[in-house]
Coordinates of C-alpha atoms in Angstrom, one line a residue:
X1 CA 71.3 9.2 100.1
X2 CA 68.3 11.7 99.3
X3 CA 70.4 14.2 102.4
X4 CA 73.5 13.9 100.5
X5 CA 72.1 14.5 96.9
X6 CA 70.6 17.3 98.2
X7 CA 73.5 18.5 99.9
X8 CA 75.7 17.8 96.4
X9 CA 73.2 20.0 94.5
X10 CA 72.6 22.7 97.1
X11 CA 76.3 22.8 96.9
X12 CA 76.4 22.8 93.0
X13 CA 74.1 25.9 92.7
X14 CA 76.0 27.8 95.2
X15 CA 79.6 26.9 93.0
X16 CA 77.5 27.9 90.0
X17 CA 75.4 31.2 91.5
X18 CA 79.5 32.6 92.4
X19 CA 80.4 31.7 89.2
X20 CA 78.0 33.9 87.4
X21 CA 77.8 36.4 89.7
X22 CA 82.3 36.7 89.1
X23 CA 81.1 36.6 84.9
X24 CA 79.2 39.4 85.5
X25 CA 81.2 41.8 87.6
X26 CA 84.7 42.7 85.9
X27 CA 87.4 41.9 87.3
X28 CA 89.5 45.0 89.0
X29 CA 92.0 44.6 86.0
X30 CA 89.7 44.8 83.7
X31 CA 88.2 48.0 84.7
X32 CA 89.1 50.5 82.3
X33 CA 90.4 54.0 84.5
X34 CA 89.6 57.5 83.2
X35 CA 92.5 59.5 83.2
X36 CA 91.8 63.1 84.5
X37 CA 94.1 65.7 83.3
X38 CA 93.8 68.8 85.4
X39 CA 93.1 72.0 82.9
X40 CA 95.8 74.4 82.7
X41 CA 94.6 78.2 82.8
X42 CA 96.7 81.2 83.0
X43 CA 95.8 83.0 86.6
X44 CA 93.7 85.9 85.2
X45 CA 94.7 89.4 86.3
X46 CA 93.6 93.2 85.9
X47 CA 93.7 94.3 82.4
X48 CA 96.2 96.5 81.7
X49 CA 94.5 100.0 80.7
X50 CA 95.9 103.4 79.2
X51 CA 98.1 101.9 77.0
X52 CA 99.2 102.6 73.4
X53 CA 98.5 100.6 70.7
X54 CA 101.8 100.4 69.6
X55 CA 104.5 100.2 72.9
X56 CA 107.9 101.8 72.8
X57 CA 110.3 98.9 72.9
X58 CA 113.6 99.5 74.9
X59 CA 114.3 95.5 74.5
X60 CA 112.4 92.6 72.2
X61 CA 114.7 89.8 72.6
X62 CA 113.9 87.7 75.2
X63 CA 116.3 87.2 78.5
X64 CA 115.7 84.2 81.1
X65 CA 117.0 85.6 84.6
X66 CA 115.6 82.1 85.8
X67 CA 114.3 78.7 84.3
X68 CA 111.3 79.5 85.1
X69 CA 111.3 83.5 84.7
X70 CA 111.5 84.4 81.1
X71 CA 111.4 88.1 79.7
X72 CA 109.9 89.1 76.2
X73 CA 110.4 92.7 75.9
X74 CA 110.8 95.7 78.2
X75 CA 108.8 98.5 76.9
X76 CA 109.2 102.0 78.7
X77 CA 106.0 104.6 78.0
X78 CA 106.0 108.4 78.9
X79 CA 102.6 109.2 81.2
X80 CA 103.2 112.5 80.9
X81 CA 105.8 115.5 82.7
X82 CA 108.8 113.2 84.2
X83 CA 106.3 109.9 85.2
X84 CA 106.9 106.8 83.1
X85 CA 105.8 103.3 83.1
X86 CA 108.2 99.8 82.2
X87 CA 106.2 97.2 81.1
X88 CA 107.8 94.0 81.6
X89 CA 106.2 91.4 79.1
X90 CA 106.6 87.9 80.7
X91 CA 107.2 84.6 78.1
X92 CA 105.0 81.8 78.5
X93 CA 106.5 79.2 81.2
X94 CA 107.1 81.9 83.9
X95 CA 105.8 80.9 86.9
X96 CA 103.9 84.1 87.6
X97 CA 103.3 83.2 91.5
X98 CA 107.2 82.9 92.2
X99 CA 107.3 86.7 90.2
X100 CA 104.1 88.1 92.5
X101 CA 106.6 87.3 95.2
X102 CA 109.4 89.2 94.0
X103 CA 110.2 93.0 93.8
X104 CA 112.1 94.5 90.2
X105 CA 114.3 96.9 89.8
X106 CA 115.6 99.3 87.5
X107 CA 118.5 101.2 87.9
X108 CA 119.2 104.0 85.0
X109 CA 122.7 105.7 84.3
X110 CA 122.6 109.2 83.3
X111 CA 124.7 110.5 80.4
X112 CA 124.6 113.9 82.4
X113 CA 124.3 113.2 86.4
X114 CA 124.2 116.8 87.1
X115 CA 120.5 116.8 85.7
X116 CA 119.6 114.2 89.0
X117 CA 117.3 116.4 91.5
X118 CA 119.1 114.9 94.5
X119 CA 122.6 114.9 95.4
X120 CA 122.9 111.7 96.2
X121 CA 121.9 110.3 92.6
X122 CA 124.6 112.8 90.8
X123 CA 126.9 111.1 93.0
X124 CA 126.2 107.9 92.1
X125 CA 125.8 108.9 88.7
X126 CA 122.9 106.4 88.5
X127 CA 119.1 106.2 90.0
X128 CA 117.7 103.4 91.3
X129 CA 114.0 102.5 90.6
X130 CA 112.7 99.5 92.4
X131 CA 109.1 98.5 92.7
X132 CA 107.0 95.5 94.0
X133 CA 106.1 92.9 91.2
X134 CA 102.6 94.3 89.8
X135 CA 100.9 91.7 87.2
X136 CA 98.2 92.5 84.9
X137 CA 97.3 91.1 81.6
X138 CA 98.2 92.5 78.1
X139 CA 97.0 91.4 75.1
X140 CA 96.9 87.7 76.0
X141 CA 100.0 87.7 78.0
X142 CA 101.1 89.0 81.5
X143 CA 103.0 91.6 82.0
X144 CA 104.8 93.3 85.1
X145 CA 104.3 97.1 85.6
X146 CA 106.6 99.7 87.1
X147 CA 105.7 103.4 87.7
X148 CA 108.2 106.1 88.5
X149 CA 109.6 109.8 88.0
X150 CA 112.7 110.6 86.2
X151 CA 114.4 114.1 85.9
X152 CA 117.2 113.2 82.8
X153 CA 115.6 112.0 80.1
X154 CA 119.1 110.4 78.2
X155 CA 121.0 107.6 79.8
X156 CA 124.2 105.3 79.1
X157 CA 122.5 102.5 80.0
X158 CA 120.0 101.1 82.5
X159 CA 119.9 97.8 84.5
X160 CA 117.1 95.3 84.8
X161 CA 116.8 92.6 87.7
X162 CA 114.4 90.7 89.7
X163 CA 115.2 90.2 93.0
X164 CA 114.2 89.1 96.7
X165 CA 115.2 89.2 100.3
X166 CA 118.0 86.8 99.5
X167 CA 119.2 89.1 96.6
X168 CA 119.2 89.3 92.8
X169 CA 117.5 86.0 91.3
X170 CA 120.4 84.3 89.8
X171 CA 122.7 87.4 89.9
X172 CA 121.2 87.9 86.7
X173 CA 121.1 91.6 85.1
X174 CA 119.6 92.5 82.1
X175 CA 121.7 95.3 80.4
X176 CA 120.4 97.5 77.7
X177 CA 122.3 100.8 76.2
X178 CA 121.5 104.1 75.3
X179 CA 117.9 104.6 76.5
X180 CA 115.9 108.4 75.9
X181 CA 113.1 108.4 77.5
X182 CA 109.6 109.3 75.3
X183 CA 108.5 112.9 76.4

């Protein structure tokens, strides 16, 4: 009998030792998770530098040539003689790795094409400025930059697109009308 009382309460403090020991740890239910939200930063790039105070708007509307490539304004400034700059401000959303990928392009149409330097351009009647996507921060925003040279400084209109080796993103073109380019 002494065996099997002994065996009852060796038994008894086992039962009650897991008991406790299942009190004390909680359950996997009732372990409360921390959520983790990954931080959202912009992608920092070169600052912008040698650029007015005040830009020379061509366009301040917005345009979307994709869901997820949004324009704020064109800006066009004069570096001096026939070089220029278009600064493409970009709207917050734009998925500025697809732009890096991407080339833009401008293409201006002269009111006079005679002015062109080559003959193939007062042919056309238009010039063709493309350029690799260049990002750099403005003001708190990114913005894409295109240098070139133009000879006329007063055109019909001028074209904006982004575009890859597949073609024009979205067969989207911006439009805008009677530009002059700053001297």
């Amino acid at each position: 009998m002494k065996k099997v009382f002994v065996l009852v309460l060796g038994l008894f403090l086992i039962a009650c030792g897991s008991d406790e020991k299942k009190k004390t740890e909680p359950a996997q239910d009732d372990k409360k998770t921390d959520v983790v939200t990954p931080e959202v930063t912009t992608p920092t790039y070169p600052k912008l530098t040698d650029v007015p105070q005040q830009l020379n708007y061509i366009f301040d509307s917005g345009y979307e040539f994709a869901e997820d490539l949004k324009l704020d304004f064109i800006a066009l400034e004069s570096k001096g003689g026939d070089k220029y700059q278009l600064i493409y401000g970009l709207e917050e959303g734009t998925d500025f790795a697809k732009v890096q990928d991407l080339k833009v392009s401008a293409v201006f149409y002269a009111e006079d094409p005679s002015k062109f330097k080559d003959a193939i351009y007062r042919k056309r009647k238009s010039k063709q400025v493309p350029s690799v996507c260049k990002l750099f921060s403005l003001d708190d925003g990114v913005v894409v930059v295109q240098d070139f040279e133009m000879i006329p400084k007063e055109f019909l209109q001028a074209k904006f697109y982004f575009y890859n080796d597949q073609g024009v993103i979205n067969k989207k073109m911006l439009t805008v009308r009677k530009i002059t380019l700053p001297k």
